[in-house]
Amino acid sequence: MCGLSPIMELVNFVNFDFSAYLACVERLWEEHAVFEKRREVPYADYEDFARQALPLAERLVETAPTAYWDVLYHLDPTTKMLYNGKPIFLSRKALAVLNTLRRPYFLQNRMRNVFEIGFADYERGPQQDRLRALEDAWPGLIDRAFSIRFLP
């Protein structure tokens, strides 16, 4: 990590521009042979996909380390999926890898939503009002994610 405070890491992550990274990931989805409609996917197609897809995560090391660690954490189980005997298995495994590579973008959108709901129009308001706005948007979130309780 860069030695920044957790708050600054979170703000940097929410403001990071993932467009170039996401374009490379989406190009794989649109153009790679492993996702073509057919009855059986050859292993050579999956190997080629893995050679192109896995280095994309490494691009995040320097620019977005928090996104890199999240992708790495979720990439491990997807790359270790065991063959289930179905001819389309390799295509599904490649899709799982691709969705893992997409995680930073979707996580960033979720965090932006949380920031917007939690802090927009409530900059000067009490924390209780901000958390109630979050609870109104996502019922049950406070109970699952925060160890606080407000007295009536």
PDB file of C-alpha atoms in Angstrom:
ATOM      1  CA  MET A   1       0.000   0.000   0.000  1.00  0.00           C
ATOM      2  CA  CYS A   2       1.064   3.579  -0.537  1.00  0.00           C
ATOM      3  CA  GLY A   3       1.122   4.540   3.152  1.00  0.00           C
ATOM      4  CA  LEU A   4      -2.031   6.626   2.878  1.00  0.00           C
ATOM      5  CA  SER A   5      -4.659   6.672   5.568  1.00  0.00           C
ATOM      6  CA  PRO A   6      -7.623   4.328   5.054  1.00  0.00           C
ATOM      7  CA  ILE A   7      -9.852   7.340   4.401  1.00  0.00           C
ATOM      8  CA  MET A   8      -7.575   8.588   1.619  1.00  0.00           C
ATOM      9  CA  GLU A   9      -7.317   5.078   0.135  1.00  0.00           C
ATOM     10  CA  LEU A  10     -11.112   4.910   0.021  1.00  0.00           C
ATOM     11  CA  VAL A  11     -11.458   8.369  -1.526  1.00  0.00           C
ATOM     12  CA  ASN A  12      -8.746   7.565  -4.088  1.00  0.00           C
ATOM     13  CA  PHE A  13     -10.495   4.307  -4.962  1.00  0.00           C
ATOM     14  CA  VAL A  14     -13.881   5.978  -5.434  1.00  0.00           C
ATOM     15  CA  ASN A  15     -12.325   8.658  -7.674  1.00  0.00           C
ATOM     16  CA  PHE A  16     -10.030   6.371  -9.688  1.00  0.00           C
ATOM     17  CA  ASP A  17     -10.620   6.191 -13.456  1.00  0.00           C
ATOM     18  CA  PHE A  18     -11.053   2.522 -14.370  1.00  0.00           C
ATOM     19  CA  SER A  19     -12.112   3.236 -17.971  1.00  0.00           C
ATOM     20  CA  ALA A  20      -8.902   2.034 -19.683  1.00  0.00           C
ATOM     21  CA  TYR A  21      -8.751  -1.091 -17.521  1.00  0.00           C
ATOM     22  CA  LEU A  22     -12.438  -1.838 -18.033  1.00  0.00           C
ATOM     23  CA  ALA A  23     -12.088  -1.353 -21.808  1.00  0.00           C
ATOM     24  CA  CYS A  24      -9.443  -4.103 -21.896  1.00  0.00           C
ATOM     25  CA  VAL A  25     -11.647  -6.419 -19.826  1.00  0.00           C
ATOM     26  CA  GLU A  26     -14.696  -5.770 -22.003  1.00  0.00           C
ATOM     27  CA  ARG A  27     -12.637  -6.290 -25.170  1.00  0.00           C
ATOM     28  CA  LEU A  28     -11.929  -9.828 -23.963  1.00  0.00           C
ATOM     29  CA  TRP A  29     -15.663 -10.412 -23.468  1.00  0.00           C
ATOM     30  CA  GLU A  30     -16.540  -9.144 -26.916  1.00  0.00           C
ATOM     31  CA  GLU A  31     -13.672 -10.567 -28.967  1.00  0.00           C
ATOM     32  CA  HIS A  32     -12.200 -13.664 -27.337  1.00  0.00           C
ATOM     33  CA  ALA A  33     -12.953 -17.079 -28.852  1.00  0.00           C
ATOM     34  CA  VAL A  34     -13.610 -18.690 -25.456  1.00  0.00           C
ATOM     35  CA  PHE A  35     -16.977 -16.872 -25.341  1.00  0.00           C
ATOM     36  CA  GLU A  36     -18.161 -17.858 -28.811  1.00  0.00           C
ATOM     37  CA  LYS A  37     -21.428 -19.802 -28.986  1.00  0.00           C
ATOM     38  CA  ARG A  38     -20.589 -23.458 -29.578  1.00  0.00           C
ATOM     39  CA  ARG A  39     -21.129 -26.862 -28.050  1.00  0.00           C
ATOM     40  CA  GLU A  40     -17.640 -27.390 -26.637  1.00  0.00           C
ATOM     41  CA  VAL A  41     -14.831 -25.001 -25.757  1.00  0.00           C
ATOM     42  CA  PRO A  42     -11.287 -26.233 -26.473  1.00  0.00           C
ATOM     43  CA  TYR A  43      -8.798 -25.981 -23.627  1.00  0.00           C
ATOM     44  CA  ALA A  44      -6.428 -24.031 -25.888  1.00  0.00           C
ATOM     45  CA  ASP A  45      -8.992 -21.205 -26.036  1.00  0.00           C
ATOM     46  CA  TYR A  46      -9.154 -21.033 -22.248  1.00  0.00           C
ATOM     47  CA  GLU A  47      -5.351 -21.035 -21.988  1.00  0.00           C
ATOM     48  CA  ASP A  48      -5.166 -18.159 -24.462  1.00  0.00           C
ATOM     49  CA  PHE A  49      -7.843 -16.289 -22.516  1.00  0.00           C
ATOM     50  CA  ALA A  50      -5.958 -16.802 -19.234  1.00  0.00           C
ATOM     51  CA  ARG A  51      -2.711 -15.536 -20.810  1.00  0.00           C
ATOM     52  CA  GLN A  52      -4.504 -12.327 -21.787  1.00  0.00           C
ATOM     53  CA  ALA A  53      -6.801 -11.871 -18.772  1.00  0.00           C
ATOM     54  CA  LEU A  54      -4.621 -12.612 -15.750  1.00  0.00           C
ATOM     55  CA  PRO A  55      -2.016  -9.915 -16.505  1.00  0.00           C
ATOM     56  CA  LEU A  56      -4.823  -7.333 -16.484  1.00  0.00           C
ATOM     57  CA  ALA A  57      -5.012  -7.664 -12.702  1.00  0.00           C
ATOM     58  CA  GLU A  58      -1.301  -6.902 -12.483  1.00  0.00           C
ATOM     59  CA  ARG A  59      -1.933  -3.547 -14.183  1.00  0.00           C
ATOM     60  CA  LEU A  60      -3.752  -2.457 -11.033  1.00  0.00           C
ATOM     61  CA  VAL A  61      -0.775  -2.987  -8.685  1.00  0.00           C
ATOM     62  CA  GLU A  62       0.745   0.452  -9.129  1.00  0.00           C
ATOM     63  CA  THR A  63      -2.317   2.518  -9.948  1.00  0.00           C
ATOM     64  CA  ALA A  64      -5.069   1.046  -7.738  1.00  0.00           C
ATOM     65  CA  PRO A  65      -3.588  -1.265  -5.085  1.00  0.00           C
ATOM     66  CA  THR A  66      -6.853  -1.702  -3.167  1.00  0.00           C
ATOM     67  CA  ALA A  67      -8.600  -2.847  -6.348  1.00  0.00           C
ATOM     68  CA  TYR A  68      -5.674  -5.148  -7.097  1.00  0.00           C
ATOM     69  CA  TRP A  69      -5.921  -6.894  -3.728  1.00  0.00           C
ATOM     70  CA  ASP A  70      -9.678  -7.315  -4.089  1.00  0.00           C
ATOM     71  CA  VAL A  71      -9.295  -8.819  -7.564  1.00  0.00           C
ATOM     72  CA  LEU A  72      -6.477 -11.059  -6.387  1.00  0.00           C
ATOM     73  CA  TYR A  73      -8.527 -12.286  -3.433  1.00  0.00           C
ATOM     74  CA  HIS A  74     -11.480 -13.260  -5.637  1.00  0.00           C
ATOM     75  CA  LEU A  75      -9.376 -14.464  -8.576  1.00  0.00           C
ATOM     76  CA  ASP A  76      -7.788 -17.312  -6.640  1.00  0.00           C
ATOM     77  CA  PRO A  77     -10.952 -19.414  -6.215  1.00  0.00           C
ATOM     78  CA  THR A  78     -12.147 -18.737  -9.765  1.00  0.00           C
ATOM     79  CA  THR A  79      -8.899 -19.903 -11.320  1.00  0.00           C
ATOM     80  CA  LYS A  80      -9.032 -23.041  -9.148  1.00  0.00           C
ATOM     81  CA  MET A  81     -12.524 -24.092 -10.254  1.00  0.00           C
ATOM     82  CA  LEU A  82     -12.524 -27.835 -10.920  1.00  0.00           C
ATOM     83  CA  TYR A  83     -13.779 -29.375 -14.139  1.00  0.00           C
ATOM     84  CA  ASN A  84     -17.400 -30.463 -13.736  1.00  0.00           C
ATOM     85  CA  GLY A  85     -17.634 -32.645 -16.843  1.00  0.00           C
ATOM     86  CA  LYS A  86     -19.731 -30.238 -18.889  1.00  0.00           C
ATOM     87  CA  PRO A  87     -18.440 -29.241 -22.349  1.00  0.00           C
ATOM     88  CA  ILE A  88     -19.123 -25.537 -21.686  1.00  0.00           C
ATOM     89  CA  PHE A  89     -17.191 -25.553 -18.365  1.00  0.00           C
ATOM     90  CA  LEU A  90     -14.163 -23.646 -19.696  1.00  0.00           C
ATOM     91  CA  SER A  91     -16.372 -20.870 -21.010  1.00  0.00           C
ATOM     92  CA  ARG A  92     -18.074 -20.566 -17.605  1.00  0.00           C
ATOM     93  CA  LYS A  93     -14.725 -20.580 -15.834  1.00  0.00           C
ATOM     94  CA  ALA A  94     -13.495 -17.821 -18.166  1.00  0.00           C
ATOM     95  CA  LEU A  95     -16.655 -15.829 -17.434  1.00  0.00           C
ATOM     96  CA  ALA A  96     -16.025 -16.199 -13.683  1.00  0.00           C
ATOM     97  CA  VAL A  97     -12.491 -14.867 -14.183  1.00  0.00           C
ATOM     98  CA  LEU A  98     -13.833 -12.014 -16.305  1.00  0.00           C
ATOM     99  CA  ASN A  99     -16.429 -11.090 -13.686  1.00  0.00           C
ATOM    100  CA  THR A 100     -13.705 -11.071 -11.051  1.00  0.00           C
ATOM    101  CA  LEU A 101     -11.711  -8.659 -13.199  1.00  0.00           C
ATOM    102  CA  ARG A 102     -14.814  -6.448 -13.435  1.00  0.00           C
ATOM    103  CA  ARG A 103     -15.169  -6.260  -9.624  1.00  0.00           C
ATOM    104  CA  PRO A 104     -13.278  -2.967  -9.115  1.00  0.00           C
ATOM    105  CA  TYR A 105     -15.646  -1.125 -11.419  1.00  0.00           C
ATOM    106  CA  PHE A 106     -18.790  -2.486  -9.757  1.00  0.00           C
ATOM    107  CA  LEU A 107     -17.372  -2.035  -6.279  1.00  0.00           C
ATOM    108  CA  GLN A 108     -16.489   1.560  -7.133  1.00  0.00           C
ATOM    109  CA  ASN A 109     -20.064   2.201  -8.272  1.00  0.00           C
ATOM    110  CA  ARG A 110     -21.425   0.745  -5.031  1.00  0.00           C
ATOM    111  CA  MET A 111     -19.071   2.884  -2.989  1.00  0.00           C
ATOM    112  CA  ARG A 112     -20.059   6.006  -4.939  1.00  0.00           C
ATOM    113  CA  ASN A 113     -23.704   5.226  -4.187  1.00  0.00           C
ATOM    114  CA  VAL A 114     -22.923   4.806  -0.496  1.00  0.00           C
ATOM    115  CA  PHE A 115     -20.997   8.089  -0.469  1.00  0.00           C
ATOM    116  CA  GLU A 116     -23.754   9.918  -2.297  1.00  0.00           C
ATOM    117  CA  ILE A 117     -26.510   8.650  -0.052  1.00  0.00           C
ATOM    118  CA  GLY A 118     -24.481   8.829   3.116  1.00  0.00           C
ATOM    119  CA  PHE A 119     -23.000  12.271   2.646  1.00  0.00           C
ATOM    120  CA  ALA A 120     -24.970  14.223   0.055  1.00  0.00           C
ATOM    121  CA  ASP A 121     -27.203  16.867   1.589  1.00  0.00           C
ATOM    122  CA  TYR A 122     -26.088  15.765   5.033  1.00  0.00           C
ATOM    123  CA  GLU A 123     -22.658  17.404   5.266  1.00  0.00           C
ATOM    124  CA  ARG A 124     -23.760  19.497   8.210  1.00  0.00           C
ATOM    125  CA  GLY A 125     -26.337  17.072   9.521  1.00  0.00           C
ATOM    126  CA  PRO A 126     -25.786  14.672  12.370  1.00  0.00           C
ATOM    127  CA  GLN A 127     -24.366  11.227  11.753  1.00  0.00           C
ATOM    128  CA  GLN A 128     -27.647   9.685  12.832  1.00  0.00           C
ATOM    129  CA  ASP A 129     -29.436  11.344   9.874  1.00  0.00           C
ATOM    130  CA  ARG A 130     -26.787  10.113   7.427  1.00  0.00           C
ATOM    131  CA  LEU A 131     -27.055   6.557   8.724  1.00  0.00           C
ATOM    132  CA  ARG A 132     -30.854   6.691   8.588  1.00  0.00           C
ATOM    133  CA  ALA A 133     -30.599   7.745   4.928  1.00  0.00           C
ATOM    134  CA  LEU A 134     -28.397   4.711   4.278  1.00  0.00           C
ATOM    135  CA  GLU A 135     -30.860   2.495   6.111  1.00  0.00           C
ATOM    136  CA  ASP A 136     -33.742   3.887   4.044  1.00  0.00           C
ATOM    137  CA  ALA A 137     -31.842   3.144   0.824  1.00  0.00           C
ATOM    138  CA  TRP A 138     -30.661  -0.332   1.894  1.00  0.00           C
ATOM    139  CA  PRO A 139     -32.884  -1.771   4.624  1.00  0.00           C
ATOM    140  CA  GLY A 140     -30.915  -3.827   7.130  1.00  0.00           C
ATOM    141  CA  LEU A 141     -27.547  -2.361   6.135  1.00  0.00           C
ATOM    142  CA  ILE A 142     -26.908  -0.715   9.494  1.00  0.00           C
ATOM    143  CA  ASP A 143     -27.509  -3.954  11.387  1.00  0.00           C
ATOM    144  CA  ARG A 144     -25.208  -5.921   9.088  1.00  0.00           C
ATOM    145  CA  ALA A 145     -22.393  -3.450   8.543  1.00  0.00           C
ATOM    146  CA  PHE A 146     -22.201  -1.077  11.518  1.00  0.00           C
ATOM    147  CA  SER A 147     -21.865  -1.871  15.189  1.00  0.00           C
ATOM    148  CA  ILE A 148     -23.873   1.149  16.319  1.00  0.00           C
ATOM    149  CA  ARG A 149     -27.294   1.479  17.835  1.00  0.00           C
ATOM    150  CA  PHE A 150     -29.183   4.706  18.361  1.00  0.00           C
ATOM    151  CA  LEU A 151     -31.350   5.139  21.381  1.00  0.00           C
ATOM    152  CA  PRO A 152     -34.926   6.236  20.664  1.00  0.00           C
TER     153      PRO A 152
END
